[in-house]
């Protein structure tokens, strides 16, 4: 569902589009004043080169490849490649005495809580978005746990289903303060096109994010208490879904990248 073929079929078939595959953007060419990009130098998979000139150029390489292209072009501005950020993704698994209704819903998530999104607390700790994961607890984990404990057959199945029915997974997305040490630079090794690899540095989260995570967990435990919270398990969710930062967009953001 996230394929370019799914959402861009009509665009790819447009007569005005020429798609260059197996071609990497190596660097930008600038005008004599050094303030306007006029062309892109490219490298093909066979090592041959070409230059594409255009009145307007759009860089869409994401939080890793866009700053890498700018750095290869000598455009090392104060914020270029810095302040890399990916929303921290934590899944809180609440084991409840009451059945949760897991498995219902027309999509992965049919609701999102904004209760932790805004307020004076953001001067001290992270905001958060909280949403239920409709499919419920992953059954493979529950089955593996049963097998590890020595159960088998129908006993494992019954225990896994019972655990699934009484577990409420809540996905929590958090923010952190900008960190200049989280950054993309150019490495010394080169890829198949002969271009330097992008090197990523991502130091740990600050207390701002971690304090926000703890506050959200405490409040969720309080709100779910009437359902009989028996246990809370915390797991790290998938990473790399919301790569932000590394390029400042003119006057669109302020000095704090907001």
PDB file of C-alpha atoms in Angstrom:
ATOM      1  CA  UNK A   1       0.000   0.000   0.000  1.00  0.00           C
ATOM      2  CA  UNK A   2       2.994   2.331   0.335  1.00  0.00           C
ATOM      3  CA  UNK A   3       4.344   1.539  -3.150  1.00  0.00           C
ATOM      4  CA  UNK A   4       4.829   4.373  -5.625  1.00  0.00           C
ATOM      5  CA  UNK A   5       2.911   2.229  -8.119  1.00  0.00           C
ATOM      6  CA  UNK A   6      -0.130   2.410  -5.835  1.00  0.00           C
ATOM      7  CA  UNK A   7      -0.392   6.194  -5.576  1.00  0.00           C
ATOM      8  CA  UNK A   8       1.594   7.495  -8.548  1.00  0.00           C
ATOM      9  CA  UNK A   9       0.440   5.296 -11.419  1.00  0.00           C
ATOM     10  CA  UNK A  10      -1.046   8.183 -13.410  1.00  0.00           C
ATOM     11  CA  UNK A  11       2.016  10.357 -12.765  1.00  0.00           C
ATOM     12  CA  UNK A  12       4.445   7.669 -13.946  1.00  0.00           C
ATOM     13  CA  UNK A  13       2.422   7.271 -17.155  1.00  0.00           C
ATOM     14  CA  UNK A  14       2.345  11.014 -17.899  1.00  0.00           C
ATOM     15  CA  UNK A  15       3.865  11.920 -21.271  1.00  0.00           C
ATOM     16  CA  UNK A  16       5.776  14.794 -19.681  1.00  0.00           C
ATOM     17  CA  UNK A  17       7.644  12.525 -17.266  1.00  0.00           C
ATOM     18  CA  UNK A  18      10.942  10.804 -17.974  1.00  0.00           C
ATOM     19  CA  UNK A  19      11.952   8.360 -15.237  1.00  0.00           C
ATOM     20  CA  UNK A  20      15.689   7.608 -14.986  1.00  0.00           C
ATOM     21  CA  UNK A  21      16.265   4.288 -13.227  1.00  0.00           C
ATOM     22  CA  UNK A  22      19.657   3.032 -12.011  1.00  0.00           C
ATOM     23  CA  UNK A  23      20.763   6.667 -11.845  1.00  0.00           C
ATOM     24  CA  UNK A  24      22.016   8.527  -8.772  1.00  0.00           C
ATOM     25  CA  UNK A  25      22.065  12.285  -8.201  1.00  0.00           C
ATOM     26  CA  UNK A  26      25.723  12.996  -7.442  1.00  0.00           C
ATOM     27  CA  UNK A  27      25.826  16.743  -6.845  1.00  0.00           C
ATOM     28  CA  UNK A  28      24.184  20.046  -7.685  1.00  0.00           C
ATOM     29  CA  UNK A  29      25.594  22.690  -9.967  1.00  0.00           C
ATOM     30  CA  UNK A  30      25.092  26.281  -8.850  1.00  0.00           C
ATOM     31  CA  UNK A  31      24.994  29.574 -10.712  1.00  0.00           C
ATOM     32  CA  UNK A  32      27.911  32.003 -10.580  1.00  0.00           C
ATOM     33  CA  UNK A  33      26.553  33.570  -7.400  1.00  0.00           C
ATOM     34  CA  UNK A  34      26.336  30.211  -5.649  1.00  0.00           C
ATOM     35  CA  UNK A  35      22.740  30.791  -4.592  1.00  0.00           C
ATOM     36  CA  UNK A  36      20.679  28.983  -7.213  1.00  0.00           C
ATOM     37  CA  UNK A  37      20.880  25.375  -8.365  1.00  0.00           C
ATOM     38  CA  UNK A  38      20.812  25.116 -12.160  1.00  0.00           C
ATOM     39  CA  UNK A  39      21.570  21.436 -12.816  1.00  0.00           C
ATOM     40  CA  UNK A  40      22.147  18.016 -11.282  1.00  0.00           C
ATOM     41  CA  UNK A  41      25.197  15.902 -12.074  1.00  0.00           C
ATOM     42  CA  UNK A  42      24.177  12.238 -12.164  1.00  0.00           C
ATOM     43  CA  UNK A  43      25.945   8.886 -12.283  1.00  0.00           C
ATOM     44  CA  UNK A  44      24.542   5.818 -14.017  1.00  0.00           C
ATOM     45  CA  UNK A  45      25.049   2.276 -12.772  1.00  0.00           C
ATOM     46  CA  UNK A  46      27.671   1.648 -15.504  1.00  0.00           C
ATOM     47  CA  UNK A  47      29.714   4.618 -14.264  1.00  0.00           C
ATOM     48  CA  UNK A  48      28.809   6.992 -17.090  1.00  0.00           C
ATOM     49  CA  UNK A  49      27.740  10.503 -16.210  1.00  0.00           C
ATOM     50  CA  UNK A  50      25.110  12.933 -17.378  1.00  0.00           C
ATOM     51  CA  UNK A  51      23.961  16.417 -16.422  1.00  0.00           C
ATOM     52  CA  UNK A  52      20.295  17.352 -16.149  1.00  0.00           C
ATOM     53  CA  UNK A  53      19.487  21.050 -16.387  1.00  0.00           C
ATOM     54  CA  UNK A  54      16.170  22.519 -15.318  1.00  0.00           C
ATOM     55  CA  UNK A  55      14.575  25.835 -14.376  1.00  0.00           C
ATOM     56  CA  UNK A  56      13.455  24.318 -11.091  1.00  0.00           C
ATOM     57  CA  UNK A  57      14.901  21.426  -9.098  1.00  0.00           C
ATOM     58  CA  UNK A  58      13.103  19.575  -6.292  1.00  0.00           C
ATOM     59  CA  UNK A  59      15.148  17.522  -3.814  1.00  0.00           C
ATOM     60  CA  UNK A  60      13.122  14.635  -2.372  1.00  0.00           C
ATOM     61  CA  UNK A  61      15.726  12.267  -0.946  1.00  0.00           C
ATOM     62  CA  UNK A  62      14.322  12.263   2.581  1.00  0.00           C
ATOM     63  CA  UNK A  63      16.158  13.000   5.804  1.00  0.00           C
ATOM     64  CA  UNK A  64      19.240  10.965   4.801  1.00  0.00           C
ATOM     65  CA  UNK A  65      19.877  11.435   1.080  1.00  0.00           C
ATOM     66  CA  UNK A  66      18.822  15.074   0.693  1.00  0.00           C
ATOM     67  CA  UNK A  67      21.477  16.383   3.141  1.00  0.00           C
ATOM     68  CA  UNK A  68      23.994  13.926   1.658  1.00  0.00           C
ATOM     69  CA  UNK A  69      23.407  15.441  -1.791  1.00  0.00           C
ATOM     70  CA  UNK A  70      23.740  18.973  -0.390  1.00  0.00           C
ATOM     71  CA  UNK A  71      26.974  18.072   1.400  1.00  0.00           C
ATOM     72  CA  UNK A  72      28.412  16.481  -1.760  1.00  0.00           C
ATOM     73  CA  UNK A  73      27.579  19.766  -3.487  1.00  0.00           C
ATOM     74  CA  UNK A  74      29.568  21.808  -0.960  1.00  0.00           C
ATOM     75  CA  UNK A  75      26.428  23.269   0.627  1.00  0.00           C
ATOM     76  CA  UNK A  76      27.383  22.729   4.265  1.00  0.00           C
ATOM     77  CA  UNK A  77      25.195  25.283   6.018  1.00  0.00           C
ATOM     78  CA  UNK A  78      24.859  25.434   9.851  1.00  0.00           C
ATOM     79  CA  UNK A  79      21.817  23.137   9.941  1.00  0.00           C
ATOM     80  CA  UNK A  80      22.586  20.926   6.940  1.00  0.00           C
ATOM     81  CA  UNK A  81      22.554  17.316   8.048  1.00  0.00           C
ATOM     82  CA  UNK A  82      21.957  18.255  11.684  1.00  0.00           C
ATOM     83  CA  UNK A  83      18.965  17.840  14.022  1.00  0.00           C
ATOM     84  CA  UNK A  84      18.029  14.433  12.617  1.00  0.00           C
ATOM     85  CA  UNK A  85      14.932  13.111  14.354  1.00  0.00           C
ATOM     86  CA  UNK A  86      12.644  10.094  14.276  1.00  0.00           C
ATOM     87  CA  UNK A  87       9.564  10.034  16.500  1.00  0.00           C
ATOM     88  CA  UNK A  88      10.134   7.601  19.341  1.00  0.00           C
ATOM     89  CA  UNK A  89       7.617   4.772  18.991  1.00  0.00           C
ATOM     90  CA  UNK A  90       6.682   2.874  22.140  1.00  0.00           C
ATOM     91  CA  UNK A  91       3.949   0.250  22.443  1.00  0.00           C
ATOM     92  CA  UNK A  92       2.337  -0.124  25.864  1.00  0.00           C
ATOM     93  CA  UNK A  93       0.628  -3.497  26.367  1.00  0.00           C
ATOM     94  CA  UNK A  94      -2.039  -3.280  29.088  1.00  0.00           C
ATOM     95  CA  UNK A  95      -3.190  -6.633  30.464  1.00  0.00           C
ATOM     96  CA  UNK A  96      -6.750  -6.050  31.705  1.00  0.00           C
ATOM     97  CA  UNK A  97      -9.245  -8.100  33.658  1.00  0.00           C
ATOM     98  CA  UNK A  98     -11.948  -7.046  31.207  1.00  0.00           C
ATOM     99  CA  UNK A  99     -11.846  -8.254  27.576  1.00  0.00           C
ATOM    100  CA  UNK A 100     -10.614  -5.504  25.256  1.00  0.00           C
ATOM    101  CA  UNK A 101     -12.532  -6.266  22.054  1.00  0.00           C
ATOM    102  CA  UNK A 102      -9.283  -6.801  20.166  1.00  0.00           C
ATOM    103  CA  UNK A 103      -9.590  -7.567  16.473  1.00  0.00           C
ATOM    104  CA  UNK A 104     -12.395  -5.102  15.789  1.00  0.00           C
ATOM    105  CA  UNK A 105     -12.089  -2.120  13.514  1.00  0.00           C
ATOM    106  CA  UNK A 106     -11.866  -1.488   9.777  1.00  0.00           C
ATOM    107  CA  UNK A 107      -8.194  -0.474   9.866  1.00  0.00           C
ATOM    108  CA  UNK A 108      -5.082  -0.860  11.982  1.00  0.00           C
ATOM    109  CA  UNK A 109      -6.183   2.081  14.125  1.00  0.00           C
ATOM    110  CA  UNK A 110      -9.574   3.788  14.178  1.00  0.00           C
ATOM    111  CA  UNK A 111      -8.912   6.410  16.835  1.00  0.00           C
ATOM    112  CA  UNK A 112      -6.208   8.704  18.160  1.00  0.00           C
ATOM    113  CA  UNK A 113      -6.030  10.470  21.511  1.00  0.00           C
ATOM    114  CA  UNK A 114      -4.926  14.107  21.537  1.00  0.00           C
ATOM    115  CA  UNK A 115      -5.042  14.291  25.329  1.00  0.00           C
ATOM    116  CA  UNK A 116      -1.236  14.414  25.591  1.00  0.00           C
ATOM    117  CA  UNK A 117      -0.566  16.665  22.607  1.00  0.00           C
ATOM    118  CA  UNK A 118      -0.692  20.234  23.893  1.00  0.00           C
ATOM    119  CA  UNK A 119      -0.280  22.084  27.175  1.00  0.00           C
ATOM    120  CA  UNK A 120       2.184  23.996  29.363  1.00  0.00           C
ATOM    121  CA  UNK A 121       3.849  20.657  30.199  1.00  0.00           C
ATOM    122  CA  UNK A 122       5.637  20.805  26.834  1.00  0.00           C
ATOM    123  CA  UNK A 123       8.097  23.265  28.358  1.00  0.00           C
ATOM    124  CA  UNK A 124       9.303  20.351  30.540  1.00  0.00           C
ATOM    125  CA  UNK A 125       8.516  17.098  28.718  1.00  0.00           C
ATOM    126  CA  UNK A 126       7.426  15.600  25.430  1.00  0.00           C
ATOM    127  CA  UNK A 127       3.966  15.649  23.917  1.00  0.00           C
ATOM    128  CA  UNK A 128       2.563  12.355  22.659  1.00  0.00           C
ATOM    129  CA  UNK A 129       0.062  10.869  20.251  1.00  0.00           C
ATOM    130  CA  UNK A 130      -1.660   7.714  21.517  1.00  0.00           C
ATOM    131  CA  UNK A 131      -3.632   5.303  19.349  1.00  0.00           C
ATOM    132  CA  UNK A 132      -4.985   1.761  19.847  1.00  0.00           C
ATOM    133  CA  UNK A 133      -3.636  -1.049  17.671  1.00  0.00           C
ATOM    134  CA  UNK A 134      -6.848  -2.736  16.533  1.00  0.00           C
ATOM    135  CA  UNK A 135      -5.450  -6.183  15.630  1.00  0.00           C
ATOM    136  CA  UNK A 136      -4.395  -6.572  19.253  1.00  0.00           C
ATOM    137  CA  UNK A 137      -1.446  -8.461  20.675  1.00  0.00           C
ATOM    138  CA  UNK A 138       0.674 -10.303  18.134  1.00  0.00           C
ATOM    139  CA  UNK A 139      -0.231 -13.963  18.485  1.00  0.00           C
ATOM    140  CA  UNK A 140       3.198 -15.288  17.540  1.00  0.00           C
ATOM    141  CA  UNK A 141       4.700 -13.770  20.693  1.00  0.00           C
ATOM    142  CA  UNK A 142       1.985 -15.273  22.897  1.00  0.00           C
ATOM    143  CA  UNK A 143       2.417 -18.708  21.298  1.00  0.00           C
ATOM    144  CA  UNK A 144       6.208 -18.638  21.605  1.00  0.00           C
ATOM    145  CA  UNK A 145       5.906 -17.690  25.278  1.00  0.00           C
ATOM    146  CA  UNK A 146       3.654 -20.689  25.861  1.00  0.00           C
ATOM    147  CA  UNK A 147       5.996 -23.075  24.093  1.00  0.00           C
ATOM    148  CA  UNK A 148       8.967 -21.752  26.052  1.00  0.00           C
ATOM    149  CA  UNK A 149       7.085 -22.484  29.283  1.00  0.00           C
ATOM    150  CA  UNK A 150       6.631 -26.093  28.154  1.00  0.00           C
ATOM    151  CA  UNK A 151       2.966 -26.031  27.126  1.00  0.00           C
ATOM    152  CA  UNK A 152       1.778 -27.538  23.868  1.00  0.00           C
ATOM    153  CA  UNK A 153      -1.196 -28.049  21.554  1.00  0.00           C
ATOM    154  CA  UNK A 154      -4.620 -26.780  22.532  1.00  0.00           C
ATOM    155  CA  UNK A 155      -3.339 -25.509  25.886  1.00  0.00           C
ATOM    156  CA  UNK A 156      -1.014 -23.044  24.144  1.00  0.00           C
ATOM    157  CA  UNK A 157      -3.818 -21.943  21.843  1.00  0.00           C
ATOM    158  CA  UNK A 158      -6.273 -21.325  24.692  1.00  0.00           C
ATOM    159  CA  UNK A 159      -3.707 -19.400  26.727  1.00  0.00           C
ATOM    160  CA  UNK A 160      -2.671 -17.297  23.722  1.00  0.00           C
ATOM    161  CA  UNK A 161      -6.277 -16.425  22.856  1.00  0.00           C
ATOM    162  CA  UNK A 162      -7.030 -15.506  26.459  1.00  0.00           C
ATOM    163  CA  UNK A 163      -3.995 -13.259  26.579  1.00  0.00           C
ATOM    164  CA  UNK A 164      -4.954 -11.665  23.247  1.00  0.00           C
ATOM    165  CA  UNK A 165      -8.532 -10.966  24.394  1.00  0.00           C
ATOM    166  CA  UNK A 166      -7.356  -9.201  27.553  1.00  0.00           C
ATOM    167  CA  UNK A 167      -4.430  -7.194  26.164  1.00  0.00           C
ATOM    168  CA  UNK A 168      -4.856  -3.624  24.949  1.00  0.00           C
ATOM    169  CA  UNK A 169      -1.910  -2.385  22.825  1.00  0.00           C
ATOM    170  CA  UNK A 170      -1.520   1.386  22.694  1.00  0.00           C
ATOM    171  CA  UNK A 171       0.999   2.931  20.313  1.00  0.00           C
ATOM    172  CA  UNK A 172       2.692   6.065  21.666  1.00  0.00           C
ATOM    173  CA  UNK A 173       4.628   8.508  19.470  1.00  0.00           C
ATOM    174  CA  UNK A 174       6.851  11.039  21.268  1.00  0.00           C
ATOM    175  CA  UNK A 175       9.043  14.013  20.417  1.00  0.00           C
ATOM    176  CA  UNK A 176      12.420  15.238  21.635  1.00  0.00           C
ATOM    177  CA  UNK A 177      14.281  18.555  21.720  1.00  0.00           C
ATOM    178  CA  UNK A 178      16.498  19.227  18.668  1.00  0.00           C
ATOM    179  CA  UNK A 179      19.946  17.687  19.057  1.00  0.00           C
ATOM    180  CA  UNK A 180      22.692  18.944  16.706  1.00  0.00           C
ATOM    181  CA  UNK A 181      24.726  15.772  17.432  1.00  0.00           C
ATOM    182  CA  UNK A 182      22.003  13.752  15.711  1.00  0.00           C
ATOM    183  CA  UNK A 183      23.192  14.269  12.190  1.00  0.00           C
ATOM    184  CA  UNK A 184      24.026  12.994   8.720  1.00  0.00           C
ATOM    185  CA  UNK A 185      27.569  13.413   7.415  1.00  0.00           C
ATOM    186  CA  UNK A 186      29.554  11.922   4.528  1.00  0.00           C
ATOM    187  CA  UNK A 187      31.526   8.787   5.298  1.00  0.00           C
ATOM    188  CA  UNK A 188      34.863   7.653   3.899  1.00  0.00           C
ATOM    189  CA  UNK A 189      33.472   4.524   2.207  1.00  0.00           C
ATOM    190  CA  UNK A 190      31.808   4.741  -1.196  1.00  0.00           C
ATOM    191  CA  UNK A 191      28.792   3.028  -2.725  1.00  0.00           C
ATOM    192  CA  UNK A 192      28.470   1.241  -6.091  1.00  0.00           C
ATOM    193  CA  UNK A 193      28.090   4.623  -7.837  1.00  0.00           C
ATOM    194  CA  UNK A 194      31.357   5.874  -6.332  1.00  0.00           C
ATOM    195  CA  UNK A 195      29.568   8.309  -4.025  1.00  0.00           C
ATOM    196  CA  UNK A 196      30.317   8.627  -0.297  1.00  0.00           C
ATOM    197  CA  UNK A 197      27.915   6.751   1.953  1.00  0.00           C
ATOM    198  CA  UNK A 198      25.761   8.858   4.251  1.00  0.00           C
ATOM    199  CA  UNK A 199      26.952   8.338   7.824  1.00  0.00           C
ATOM    200  CA  UNK A 200      24.310   8.663  10.553  1.00  0.00           C
ATOM    201  CA  UNK A 201      24.945   9.629  14.190  1.00  0.00           C
ATOM    202  CA  UNK A 202      21.957   9.295  16.510  1.00  0.00           C
ATOM    203  CA  UNK A 203      22.741   9.759  20.231  1.00  0.00           C
ATOM    204  CA  UNK A 204      20.180   8.567  22.814  1.00  0.00           C
ATOM    205  CA  UNK A 205      17.004  10.414  23.715  1.00  0.00           C
ATOM    206  CA  UNK A 206      17.120  13.243  26.232  1.00  0.00           C
ATOM    207  CA  UNK A 207      15.237  13.446  29.531  1.00  0.00           C
ATOM    208  CA  UNK A 208      12.648  15.588  27.735  1.00  0.00           C
ATOM    209  CA  UNK A 209      11.424  12.609  25.700  1.00  0.00           C
ATOM    210  CA  UNK A 210      11.855  10.013  28.453  1.00  0.00           C
ATOM    211  CA  UNK A 211       9.988  12.112  31.031  1.00  0.00           C
ATOM    212  CA  UNK A 212       7.128  12.494  28.561  1.00  0.00           C
ATOM    213  CA  UNK A 213       7.012   8.746  28.038  1.00  0.00           C
ATOM    214  CA  UNK A 214       6.823   8.061  31.776  1.00  0.00           C
ATOM    215  CA  UNK A 215       4.109  10.692  32.277  1.00  0.00           C
ATOM    216  CA  UNK A 216       1.952   9.204  29.503  1.00  0.00           C
ATOM    217  CA  UNK A 217       2.288   5.716  30.955  1.00  0.00           C
ATOM    218  CA  UNK A 218       1.297   6.889  34.448  1.00  0.00           C
ATOM    219  CA  UNK A 219      -1.759   8.724  33.131  1.00  0.00           C
ATOM    220  CA  UNK A 220      -2.868   5.811  30.951  1.00  0.00           C
ATOM    221  CA  UNK A 221      -2.595   3.440  33.914  1.00  0.00           C
ATOM    222  CA  UNK A 222      -4.791   5.812  35.916  1.00  0.00           C
ATOM    223  CA  UNK A 223      -7.397   6.146  33.163  1.00  0.00           C
ATOM    224  CA  UNK A 224      -7.568   2.406  32.515  1.00  0.00           C
ATOM    225  CA  UNK A 225      -7.744   1.451  36.207  1.00  0.00           C
ATOM    226  CA  UNK A 226     -11.552   0.875  36.081  1.00  0.00           C
ATOM    227  CA  UNK A 227     -10.922  -1.911  33.531  1.00  0.00           C
ATOM    228  CA  UNK A 228      -8.621  -3.704  35.961  1.00  0.00           C
ATOM    229  CA  UNK A 229      -4.996  -3.172  34.943  1.00  0.00           C
ATOM    230  CA  UNK A 230      -3.092  -6.305  35.941  1.00  0.00           C
ATOM    231  CA  UNK A 231       0.182  -5.754  34.089  1.00  0.00           C
ATOM    232  CA  UNK A 232       1.851  -3.225  31.785  1.00  0.00           C
ATOM    233  CA  UNK A 233       4.558  -4.243  29.330  1.00  0.00           C
ATOM    234  CA  UNK A 234       6.576  -1.703  27.391  1.00  0.00           C
ATOM    235  CA  UNK A 235       8.052  -2.482  23.985  1.00  0.00           C
ATOM    236  CA  UNK A 236       9.930  -0.412  21.471  1.00  0.00           C
ATOM    237  CA  UNK A 237       7.923   0.066  18.304  1.00  0.00           C
ATOM    238  CA  UNK A 238       9.222   0.188  14.723  1.00  0.00           C
ATOM    239  CA  UNK A 239      11.779   2.903  13.990  1.00  0.00           C
ATOM    240  CA  UNK A 240      12.488   4.920  10.879  1.00  0.00           C
ATOM    241  CA  UNK A 241       8.904   5.829  10.014  1.00  0.00           C
ATOM    242  CA  UNK A 242       9.103   9.611  10.529  1.00  0.00           C
ATOM    243  CA  UNK A 243      12.574  10.823   9.554  1.00  0.00           C
ATOM    244  CA  UNK A 244      12.681  14.588  10.126  1.00  0.00           C
ATOM    245  CA  UNK A 245      15.215  17.389  10.280  1.00  0.00           C
ATOM    246  CA  UNK A 246      18.642  17.614   8.516  1.00  0.00           C
ATOM    247  CA  UNK A 247      17.538  20.466   6.218  1.00  0.00           C
ATOM    248  CA  UNK A 248      16.172  23.864   7.139  1.00  0.00           C
ATOM    249  CA  UNK A 249      13.585  25.149   4.678  1.00  0.00           C
ATOM    250  CA  UNK A 250      14.418  28.848   4.369  1.00  0.00           C
ATOM    251  CA  UNK A 251      12.126  30.945   6.553  1.00  0.00           C
ATOM    252  CA  UNK A 252       9.573  28.169   7.060  1.00  0.00           C
ATOM    253  CA  UNK A 253      11.034  27.182  10.449  1.00  0.00           C
ATOM    254  CA  UNK A 254      12.584  29.216  13.234  1.00  0.00           C
ATOM    255  CA  UNK A 255      15.945  28.778  14.946  1.00  0.00           C
ATOM    256  CA  UNK A 256      14.466  25.984  17.094  1.00  0.00           C
ATOM    257  CA  UNK A 257      13.331  24.164  13.925  1.00  0.00           C
ATOM    258  CA  UNK A 258       9.667  24.578  14.832  1.00  0.00           C
TER     259      UNK A 258
END
